[in-house]
mmCIF file of C-alpha atoms in Angstrom:
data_model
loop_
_atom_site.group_PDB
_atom_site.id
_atom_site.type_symbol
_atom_site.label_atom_id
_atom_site.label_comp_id
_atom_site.label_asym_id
_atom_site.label_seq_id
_atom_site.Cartn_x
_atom_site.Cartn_y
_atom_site.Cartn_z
ATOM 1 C CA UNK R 75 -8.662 5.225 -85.603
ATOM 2 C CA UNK R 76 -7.649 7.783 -82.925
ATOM 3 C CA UNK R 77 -5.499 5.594 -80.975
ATOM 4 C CA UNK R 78 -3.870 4.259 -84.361
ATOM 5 C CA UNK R 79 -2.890 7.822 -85.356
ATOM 6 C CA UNK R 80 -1.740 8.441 -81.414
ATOM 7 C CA UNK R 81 0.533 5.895 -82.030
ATOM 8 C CA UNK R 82 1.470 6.738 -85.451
ATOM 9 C CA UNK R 83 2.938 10.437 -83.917
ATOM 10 C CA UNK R 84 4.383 8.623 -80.845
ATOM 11 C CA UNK R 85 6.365 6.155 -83.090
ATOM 12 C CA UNK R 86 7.361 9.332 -85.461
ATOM 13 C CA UNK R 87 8.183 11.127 -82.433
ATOM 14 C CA UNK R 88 10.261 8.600 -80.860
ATOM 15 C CA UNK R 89 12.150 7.540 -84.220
ATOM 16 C CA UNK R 90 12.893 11.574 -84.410
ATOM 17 C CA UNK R 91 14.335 11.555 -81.298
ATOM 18 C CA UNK R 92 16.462 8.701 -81.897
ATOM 19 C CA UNK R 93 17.726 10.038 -85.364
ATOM 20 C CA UNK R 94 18.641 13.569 -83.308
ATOM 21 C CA UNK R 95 20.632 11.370 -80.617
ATOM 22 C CA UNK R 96 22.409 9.171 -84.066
ATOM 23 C CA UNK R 97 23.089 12.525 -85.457
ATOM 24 C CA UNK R 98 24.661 14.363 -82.466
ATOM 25 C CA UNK R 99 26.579 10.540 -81.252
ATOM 26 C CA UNK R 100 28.560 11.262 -85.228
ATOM 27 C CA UNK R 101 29.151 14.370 -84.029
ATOM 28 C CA UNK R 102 30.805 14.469 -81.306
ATOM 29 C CA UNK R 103 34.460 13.803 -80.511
ATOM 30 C CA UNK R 104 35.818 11.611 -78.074
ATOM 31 C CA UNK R 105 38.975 13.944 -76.203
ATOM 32 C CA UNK R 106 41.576 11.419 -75.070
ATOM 33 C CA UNK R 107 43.577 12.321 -71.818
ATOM 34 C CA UNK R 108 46.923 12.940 -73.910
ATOM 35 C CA UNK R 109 44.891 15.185 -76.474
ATOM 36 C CA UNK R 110 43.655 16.875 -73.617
ATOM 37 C CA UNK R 111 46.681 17.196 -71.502
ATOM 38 C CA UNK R 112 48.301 19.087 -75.453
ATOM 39 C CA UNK R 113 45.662 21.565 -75.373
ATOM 40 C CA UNK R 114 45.704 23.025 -71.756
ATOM 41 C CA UNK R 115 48.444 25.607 -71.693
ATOM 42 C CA UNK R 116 51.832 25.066 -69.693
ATOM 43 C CA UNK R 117 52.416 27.246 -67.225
ATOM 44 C CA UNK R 118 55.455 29.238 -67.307
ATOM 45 C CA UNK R 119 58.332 28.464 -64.904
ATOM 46 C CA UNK R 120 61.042 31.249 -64.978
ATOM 47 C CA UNK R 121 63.068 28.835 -63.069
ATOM 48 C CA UNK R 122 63.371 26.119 -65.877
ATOM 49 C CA UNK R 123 62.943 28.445 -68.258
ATOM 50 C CA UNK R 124 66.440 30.524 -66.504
ATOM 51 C CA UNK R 125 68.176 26.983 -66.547
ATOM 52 C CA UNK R 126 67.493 25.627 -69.999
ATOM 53 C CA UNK R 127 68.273 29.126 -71.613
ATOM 54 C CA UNK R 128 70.750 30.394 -69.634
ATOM 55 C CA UNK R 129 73.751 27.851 -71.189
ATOM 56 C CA UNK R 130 72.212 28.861 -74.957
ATOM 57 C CA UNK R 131 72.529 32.446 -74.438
ATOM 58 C CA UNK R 132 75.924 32.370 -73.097
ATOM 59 C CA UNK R 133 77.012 30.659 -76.018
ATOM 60 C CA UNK R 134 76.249 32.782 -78.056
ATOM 61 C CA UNK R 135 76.831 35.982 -76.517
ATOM 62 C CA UNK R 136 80.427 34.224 -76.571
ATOM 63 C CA UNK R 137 80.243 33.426 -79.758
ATOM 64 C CA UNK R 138 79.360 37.043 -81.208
ATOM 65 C CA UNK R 139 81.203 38.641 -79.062
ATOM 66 C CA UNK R 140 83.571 41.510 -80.726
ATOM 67 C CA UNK R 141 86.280 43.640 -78.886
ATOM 68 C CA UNK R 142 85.269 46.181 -76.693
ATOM 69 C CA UNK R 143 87.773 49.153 -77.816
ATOM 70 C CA UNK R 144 86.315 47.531 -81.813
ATOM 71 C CA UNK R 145 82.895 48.180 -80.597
ATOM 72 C CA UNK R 146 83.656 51.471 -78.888
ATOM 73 C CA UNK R 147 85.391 52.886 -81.543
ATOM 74 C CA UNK R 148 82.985 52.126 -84.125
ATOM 75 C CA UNK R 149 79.939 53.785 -81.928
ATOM 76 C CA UNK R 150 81.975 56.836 -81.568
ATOM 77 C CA UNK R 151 82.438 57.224 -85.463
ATOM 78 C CA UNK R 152 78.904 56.474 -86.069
ATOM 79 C CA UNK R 153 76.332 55.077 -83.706
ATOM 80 C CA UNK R 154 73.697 54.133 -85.618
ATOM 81 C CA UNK R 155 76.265 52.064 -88.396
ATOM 82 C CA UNK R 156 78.113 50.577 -85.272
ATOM 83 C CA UNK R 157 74.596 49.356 -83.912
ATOM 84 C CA UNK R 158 73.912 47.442 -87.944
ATOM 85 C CA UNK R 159 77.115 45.759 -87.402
ATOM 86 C CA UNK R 160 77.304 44.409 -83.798
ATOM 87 C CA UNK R 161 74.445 45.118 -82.444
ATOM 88 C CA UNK R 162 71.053 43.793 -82.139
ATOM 89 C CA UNK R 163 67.661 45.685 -81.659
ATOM 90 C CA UNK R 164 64.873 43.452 -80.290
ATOM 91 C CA UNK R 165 61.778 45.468 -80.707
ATOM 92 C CA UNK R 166 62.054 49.208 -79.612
ATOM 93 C CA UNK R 167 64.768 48.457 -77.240
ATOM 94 C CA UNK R 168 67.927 50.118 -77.516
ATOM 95 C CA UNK R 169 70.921 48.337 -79.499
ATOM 96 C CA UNK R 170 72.643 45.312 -77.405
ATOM 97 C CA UNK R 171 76.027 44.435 -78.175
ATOM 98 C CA UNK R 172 77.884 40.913 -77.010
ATOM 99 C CA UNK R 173 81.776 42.171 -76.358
ATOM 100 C CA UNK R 174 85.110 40.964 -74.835
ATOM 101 C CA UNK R 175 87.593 42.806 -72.947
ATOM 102 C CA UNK R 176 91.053 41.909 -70.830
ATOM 103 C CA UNK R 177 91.773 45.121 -68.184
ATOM 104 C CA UNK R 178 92.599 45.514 -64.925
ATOM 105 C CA UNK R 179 89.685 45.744 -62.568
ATOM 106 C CA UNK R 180 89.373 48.618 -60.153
ATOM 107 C CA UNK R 181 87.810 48.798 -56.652
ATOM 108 C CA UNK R 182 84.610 47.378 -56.172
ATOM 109 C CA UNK R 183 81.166 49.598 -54.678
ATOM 110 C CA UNK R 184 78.699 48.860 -52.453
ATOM 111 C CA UNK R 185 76.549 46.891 -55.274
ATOM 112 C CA UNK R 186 79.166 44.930 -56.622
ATOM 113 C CA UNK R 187 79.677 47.079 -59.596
ATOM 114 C CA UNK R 188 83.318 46.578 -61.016
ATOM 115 C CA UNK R 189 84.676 49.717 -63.055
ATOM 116 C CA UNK R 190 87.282 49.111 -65.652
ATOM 117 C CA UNK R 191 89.904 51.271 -67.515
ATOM 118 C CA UNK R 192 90.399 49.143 -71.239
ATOM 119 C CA UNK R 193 92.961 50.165 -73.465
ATOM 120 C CA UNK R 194 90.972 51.061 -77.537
ATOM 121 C CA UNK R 195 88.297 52.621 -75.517
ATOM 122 C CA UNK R 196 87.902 56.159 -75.331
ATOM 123 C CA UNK R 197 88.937 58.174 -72.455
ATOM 124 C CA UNK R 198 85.116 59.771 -72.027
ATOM 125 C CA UNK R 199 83.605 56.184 -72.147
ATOM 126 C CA UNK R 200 82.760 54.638 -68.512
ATOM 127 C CA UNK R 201 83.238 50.320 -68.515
ATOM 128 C CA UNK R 202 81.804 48.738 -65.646
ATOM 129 C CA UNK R 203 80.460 45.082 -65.071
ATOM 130 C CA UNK R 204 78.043 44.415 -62.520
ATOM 131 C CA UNK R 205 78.446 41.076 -60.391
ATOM 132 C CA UNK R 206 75.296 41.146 -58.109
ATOM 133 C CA UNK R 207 73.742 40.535 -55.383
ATOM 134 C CA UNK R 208 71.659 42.505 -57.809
ATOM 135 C CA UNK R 209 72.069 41.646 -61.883
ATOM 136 C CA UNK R 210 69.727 44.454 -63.839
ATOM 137 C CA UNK R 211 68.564 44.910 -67.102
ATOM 138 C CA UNK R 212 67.706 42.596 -70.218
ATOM 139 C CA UNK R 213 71.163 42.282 -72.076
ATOM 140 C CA UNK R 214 71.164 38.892 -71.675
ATOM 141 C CA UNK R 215 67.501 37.960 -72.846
ATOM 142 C CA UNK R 216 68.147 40.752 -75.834
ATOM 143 C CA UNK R 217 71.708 40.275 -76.612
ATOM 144 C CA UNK R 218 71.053 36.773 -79.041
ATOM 145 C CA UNK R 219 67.980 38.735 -81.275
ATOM 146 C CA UNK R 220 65.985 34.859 -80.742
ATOM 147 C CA UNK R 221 63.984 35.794 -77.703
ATOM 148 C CA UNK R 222 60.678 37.449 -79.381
ATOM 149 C CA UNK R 223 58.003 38.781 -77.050
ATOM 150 C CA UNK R 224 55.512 37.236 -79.369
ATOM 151 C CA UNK R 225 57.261 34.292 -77.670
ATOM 152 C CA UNK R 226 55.765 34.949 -74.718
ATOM 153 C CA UNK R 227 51.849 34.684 -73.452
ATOM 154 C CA UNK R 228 52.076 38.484 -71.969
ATOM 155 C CA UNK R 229 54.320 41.188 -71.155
ATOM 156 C CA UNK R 230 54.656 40.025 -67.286
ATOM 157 C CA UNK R 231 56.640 36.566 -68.694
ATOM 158 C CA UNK R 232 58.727 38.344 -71.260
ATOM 159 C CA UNK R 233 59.778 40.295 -68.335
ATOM 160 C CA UNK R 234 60.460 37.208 -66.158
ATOM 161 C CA UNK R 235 62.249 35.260 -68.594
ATOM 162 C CA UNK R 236 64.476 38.343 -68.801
ATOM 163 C CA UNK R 237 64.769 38.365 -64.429
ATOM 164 C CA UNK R 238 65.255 34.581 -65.249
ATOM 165 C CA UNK R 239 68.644 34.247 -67.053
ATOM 166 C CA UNK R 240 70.088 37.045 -64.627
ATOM 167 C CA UNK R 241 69.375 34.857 -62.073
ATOM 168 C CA UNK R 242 70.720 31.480 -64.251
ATOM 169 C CA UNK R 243 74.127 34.094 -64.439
ATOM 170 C CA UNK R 244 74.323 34.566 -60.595
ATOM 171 C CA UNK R 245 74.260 30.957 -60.077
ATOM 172 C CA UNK R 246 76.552 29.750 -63.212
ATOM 173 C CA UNK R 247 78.715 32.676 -63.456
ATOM 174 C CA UNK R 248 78.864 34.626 -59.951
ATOM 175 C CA UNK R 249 78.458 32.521 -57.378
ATOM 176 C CA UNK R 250 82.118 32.431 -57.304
ATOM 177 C CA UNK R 251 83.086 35.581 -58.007
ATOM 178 C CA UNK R 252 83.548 38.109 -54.887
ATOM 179 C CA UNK R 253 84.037 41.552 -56.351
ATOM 180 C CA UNK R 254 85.765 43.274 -53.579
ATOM 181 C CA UNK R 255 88.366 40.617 -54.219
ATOM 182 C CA UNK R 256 89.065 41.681 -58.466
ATOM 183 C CA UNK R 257 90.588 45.226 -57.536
ATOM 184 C CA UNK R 258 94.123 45.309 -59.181
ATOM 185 C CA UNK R 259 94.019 41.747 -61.110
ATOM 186 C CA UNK R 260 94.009 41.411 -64.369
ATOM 187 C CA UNK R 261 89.986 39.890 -66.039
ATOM 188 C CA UNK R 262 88.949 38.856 -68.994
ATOM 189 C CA UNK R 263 85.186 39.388 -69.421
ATOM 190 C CA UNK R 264 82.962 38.412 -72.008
ATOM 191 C CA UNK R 265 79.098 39.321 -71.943
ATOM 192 C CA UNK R 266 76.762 42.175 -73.045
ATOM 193 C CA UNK R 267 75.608 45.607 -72.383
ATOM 194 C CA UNK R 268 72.716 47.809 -73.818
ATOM 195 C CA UNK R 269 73.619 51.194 -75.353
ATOM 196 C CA UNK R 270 71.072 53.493 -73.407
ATOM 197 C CA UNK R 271 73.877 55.909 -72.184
ATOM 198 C CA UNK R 272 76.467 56.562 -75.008
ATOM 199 C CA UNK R 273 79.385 57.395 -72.314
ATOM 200 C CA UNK R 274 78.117 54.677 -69.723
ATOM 201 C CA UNK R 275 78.535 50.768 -70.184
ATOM 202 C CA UNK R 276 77.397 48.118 -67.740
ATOM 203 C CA UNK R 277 78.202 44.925 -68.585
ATOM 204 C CA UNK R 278 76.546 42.607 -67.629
ATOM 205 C CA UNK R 279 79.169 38.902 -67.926
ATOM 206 C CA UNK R 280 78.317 35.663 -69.294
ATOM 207 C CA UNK R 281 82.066 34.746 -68.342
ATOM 208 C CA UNK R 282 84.467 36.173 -66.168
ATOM 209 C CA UNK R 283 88.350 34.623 -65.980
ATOM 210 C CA UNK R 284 90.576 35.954 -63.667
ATOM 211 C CA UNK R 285 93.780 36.162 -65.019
#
């Protein structure tokens, strides 16, 4: 009798066991290689990211693009109305607009910062376009209003994607242009510049023609 009812736990014991292992076989999901490979997050390269949103973003800065002494003489009349109506605001930034302009260019300074003197744009109103070595800012990446930091896995990418198309504009844009060499000739520039100093803007180009 007491072997029969050792037995009788094993064989309840071992049939437990086996309906556990049943139980947790339904259970559990077989991960192919491809469903894997979706999951695992891509790691962020601001150089392909610069390349395949570079072209975009010029396109439509060019697109949207409005005459400078338009945009100039709308933000002296009324900022705020002038920002509604060619600008765009991309989070708490200040107002970008996309703008075109044909002057003559003047001399050149050390960091390849172009100053202009456009004809519709008031007197008080400083228009420069920086070429490099150095390109600053975040026109470009704020000009279109469809780059979202939510976009973005942190604030250190949103930042590079920004570095990223200035560097896509040096090679697509600049790498031609020498700016000690625009002084006196007439340009046409199209591109976009960020309202943080009312009397002050640098453009930064998504196309520059010499004329």
């Amino acid at each position: 009798m007491k072997n029969q009812s050792v037995k009788k736990r094993r064989a309840l014991w071992v049939g437990g066991i086996v309906v556990v292992l049943v139980a947790m076989g339904f259970g559990t999901k077989v991960v192919t290689g491809e469903e894997l490979a979706a999951s695992t997050p891509v790691e962020f390269s601001a150089a392909e990211y610069g390349a395949t949103e570079f072209p975009v973003v010029q396109a439509a800065v060019m697109k949207n693009a409005h005459d400078l002494a338009l945009v100039s003489t709308a933000l002296a009349a009324d900022a705020q109305a002038a920002a509604e109506e060619y600008g765009v605001v991309e989070g708490t930034s200040f107002p970008v607009f996309s703008v075109s302009f044909t002057a003559v260019a003047g001399a050149a300074d050390s960091q390849g910062i172009v100053p202009f003197t456009i004809d519709g744009v008031p007197a008080e109103v400083t228009v420069r376009m920086q070429t490099g070595p150095a390109i600053s800012g975040t026109d470009l990446r704020d000009a279109t209003g469809t780059i979202h930091f939510p976009d973005f896995t942190n604030q250190i990418e949103y930042q590079d994607a920004g570095a990223a198309l200035n560097e896509e504009l040096k090679v697509e844009v600049l790498s031609n242009i020498v700016a000690a060499d625009l002084a006196g000739k007439s340009i046409t520039v199209t591109g976009a510049f960020q309202l943080v100093n009312p009397a002050s803007y640098l453009i930064t180009p998504v196309d520059v023609v010499v004329n």
